[in-house]
Amino acid sequence: MSFMTTLSDPPSGSFRLSMLINDTRYRSYTFQFIALVIVIAIFGYLGSNLFANLRAAGLNISFDFLGESSNYDINQTLIEYSSRSTHWTAAVVGILNTLLVAFLACITATIIGVIAGILRLSPNWLVRKLMSIYVEAFRNVPVLIWIIIIFTIMTVVLPAPNAFRGDNATASMLFGAFAFTNRGVYLPAPVWGPGSLIVALVFVASVIGVFMYRRYAKKLLFDTGRLLPMGWPSLVILFVPTLLVFFLLGRPIGLDYPELKGFNFQGGIQILGSLIALWWALAIYTGAFIAENVRAGIQSVSKGQAEAAASLGMRPNRIMNLVVLPQALRVIIPPLISNYLNITKNSSLAIVVGYMDIAGTLGGITLNQTGRAIECVLLLMAFYLAISLTISGLMNVYNKAISLKER
Amino acid sequence: MTKTVILGTLTVAALAAGAAGAATLDDVKARGKLNCGVTTGLVGFAAPDANGKWDGFDVGICRAVAAAVLGDPTAVEFVPTTGKTRFTALSSGEIDVLARNTTWTFSRDTDLKFDFVGVNYYDGQGFMVPKALGVSSAKELDGATVCIQTGTTTELNLADYFRKNNMSYQPVPIETNAEAQQQYLNGACDVYTTDASGLAATRAAFEAPGDHVVLPEIISKEPLGPLVRHGDNDWGDIVRWTFYALVAAEEYGITSANIEELAAGTDNPEVNRILGTEDNLGAMLGLEPTWAKAAIAAGGNYGELFEKNIGENTPIGLSRGLNAQWTDGGLMYSPPFR
């Protein structure tokens, strides 16, 4: 053994400077080091230039403006906000609005994408072609155009609140509870009376109950092979106790219907037209990409899997849900992460329809009114970076959980 | 080697920084062109015509400054700026002067380190509503949905006005005037608010201007004027006095039609001083003696610029109002040229 070690020992010579270029062992380090120095120098130059120029103009980098009163109003605020609040609060309102639209769009895009992706492989010729038209039409037109199209259609087609007024109104509310106007959609809002907490708790308990029932049924199926019905018992567990408690307590939860008062509908919940336009544009646009991922994922599962399941007598529905999709997820999840990131970043196009996201408050009005462009843009970058890294971190955890366990 | 690179970098950075703060006049002369920041297009104030030639009230200021400094009113590079980019463009030195319906406010003057050289248009924020709404005063707008151009002082005035009058409203922020027009006409908002001059210009473009009324309330002061970077006072003086030369020219009856005749010499010493035939005011600014003559000849005096671009005989149809000469009860008042 010992003579082999001697043989594989590197020739021990003294280190010479020329080896940095001539010796393959060191050459790559040399060039990497040079590249690093150049990159640092470029950023150093840009940074020092910025600071020197700012100093020459008598300006400075300061975030003090965040504590000053913002003096502007925002039309959709998920937290308490008025024009007396600070620029920082305005930024938080914007962050929440960004997260809201990104969350809604991610969920909707996933649902649309999964359905469209599966239907693209449908044996039905018409369905298959319709889905490929959807995918090709939507992913090949920029999302900005889709946002504008949906928003414009909403403003032009839907009636103004004024059309609901008077005896010969040209528009009327759906079921007397929903109003679709070009300013947005108005829905009834729940009013929480005394005792409503009990109803809510019973409902939460019912949801847990449904899960427990399904778990029990699954265990029974695996243990004994006996198949319990799933559909109607779940519905019964979900709704019957809640409804019983609701009526026993004398209907503690009421509804606040939107009503036309003055210029606008008052009461109820208003979903802004700009939110709807942005949400659905992002959802259908990204849904087209997700559909392609889903299709690729399904096709990556070997055909033998589906055939084997079919030969066991499984119905097509179950083959898809129990055999194909779980395996396809391994292929679908990684590109899905980048689609979620795209939705979040594309939501910064909100300003074209006047939806006040973080780019509209901090990067728009605040930047304009304070003139602190560099500070605002730095904060924006930090926010988008943080949110993107969080999403991708969470999705990677999920990806690990479903990936093939190799033992 | 590394050290040299970094030292070199620092030197270059320092040089670049030095250049940005140096005399703007020398830069403009060396370049042979004035970089003037204007809007991306607001008819009457600054917009390119069918041939791509910039025209308008604010453009007139740019041309006058170029004529005064370089002797050529066409030696202007127009840099279109949005409400968002305008201040960065000016403070970074990308433009030498910003003539873009910019409201003179305290914080812009002090905190942002700019110098407003004067007011070329006294404006104020107003409201426009459809006649059918039956509203006759802004005090009746409680609960209304208001379309508003984002990135302007109008947002702040609106918030202040409704708070002061204890009224609620829903803002619909919109990026451009054209989009605001569409939203307003479709009834997506009850009210459109912007500077009264902008409302007049917008209403003029409607199919049925008579169906819309501009409410009597003017809720803010909007002195619009050209501005330069703070710190280069010589350059600030040049832009300021070029503007005042246009105002004074109207007061003393110097027009683009009679300027050659008057430049031969008159018996009014102030006119002679403006036109450079008496004393040498130009030298005090570091310019040619005929600087003001060139500026006035570029597009006419203040009144001529007004009438040609936004006056009552144009589609914009604005009356002089506060922007009349002080001798006619307005606020246009040039300090004496002596």
mmCIF file of C-alpha atoms in Angstrom, chain A residues 53, chain B residues 15-35 69-70 75 77 90-97 229 232 234-235 238 286-287:
data_model
loop_
_atom_site.group_PDB
_atom_site.id
_atom_site.type_symbol
_atom_site.label_atom_id
_atom_site.label_comp_id
_atom_site.label_asym_id
_atom_site.label_seq_id
_atom_site.Cartn_x
_atom_site.Cartn_y
_atom_site.Cartn_z
ATOM 1 C CA ASN A 53 -22.546 63.117 -6.788
ATOM 2 C CA LEU B 15 -13.809 63.796 -11.281
ATOM 3 C CA ALA B 16 -17.293 62.780 -12.381
ATOM 4 C CA ALA B 17 -18.676 64.193 -9.175
ATOM 5 C CA GLY B 18 -16.813 67.440 -9.719
ATOM 6 C CA ALA B 19 -18.210 67.791 -13.206
ATOM 7 C CA ALA B 20 -21.797 67.472 -12.063
ATOM 8 C CA GLY B 21 -21.466 70.446 -9.735
ATOM 9 C CA ALA B 22 -19.590 72.704 -12.142
ATOM 10 C CA ALA B 23 -21.008 75.647 -14.054
ATOM 11 C CA THR B 24 -24.009 74.606 -16.089
ATOM 12 C CA LEU B 25 -23.507 77.562 -18.419
ATOM 13 C CA ASP B 26 -20.108 76.251 -19.516
ATOM 14 C CA ASP B 27 -21.527 72.773 -20.009
ATOM 15 C CA VAL B 28 -24.359 74.065 -22.164
ATOM 16 C CA LYS B 29 -22.004 76.217 -24.249
ATOM 17 C CA ALA B 30 -19.556 73.351 -24.716
ATOM 18 C CA ARG B 31 -22.379 71.019 -25.686
ATOM 19 C CA GLY B 32 -23.930 73.585 -28.028
ATOM 20 C CA LYS B 33 -27.348 72.416 -26.887
ATOM 21 C CA LEU B 34 -29.661 73.025 -23.969
ATOM 22 C CA ASN B 35 -31.134 69.898 -22.355
ATOM 23 C CA VAL B 69 -27.482 81.376 -24.084
ATOM 24 C CA LEU B 70 -26.612 79.967 -27.487
ATOM 25 C CA ALA B 75 -30.533 74.279 -30.094
ATOM 26 C CA GLU B 77 -32.685 68.753 -26.736
ATOM 27 C CA LEU B 90 -32.712 67.406 -13.033
ATOM 28 C CA SER B 91 -30.608 66.592 -9.982
ATOM 29 C CA SER B 92 -28.492 64.073 -11.886
ATOM 30 C CA GLY B 93 -27.606 66.709 -14.497
ATOM 31 C CA GLU B 94 -29.378 64.895 -17.334
ATOM 32 C CA ILE B 95 -31.285 68.115 -17.967
ATOM 33 C CA ASP B 96 -30.210 71.719 -17.385
ATOM 34 C CA VAL B 97 -33.643 73.152 -16.745
ATOM 35 C CA ARG B 229 -30.527 72.705 -9.608
ATOM 36 C CA ASP B 232 -25.421 76.994 -9.480
ATOM 37 C CA ASP B 234 -25.228 81.925 -12.153
ATOM 38 C CA TRP B 235 -27.250 79.476 -14.189
ATOM 39 C CA ILE B 238 -29.804 83.265 -16.488
ATOM 40 C CA GLY B 286 -21.953 86.189 -18.874
ATOM 41 C CA LEU B 287 -23.990 86.356 -22.088
#
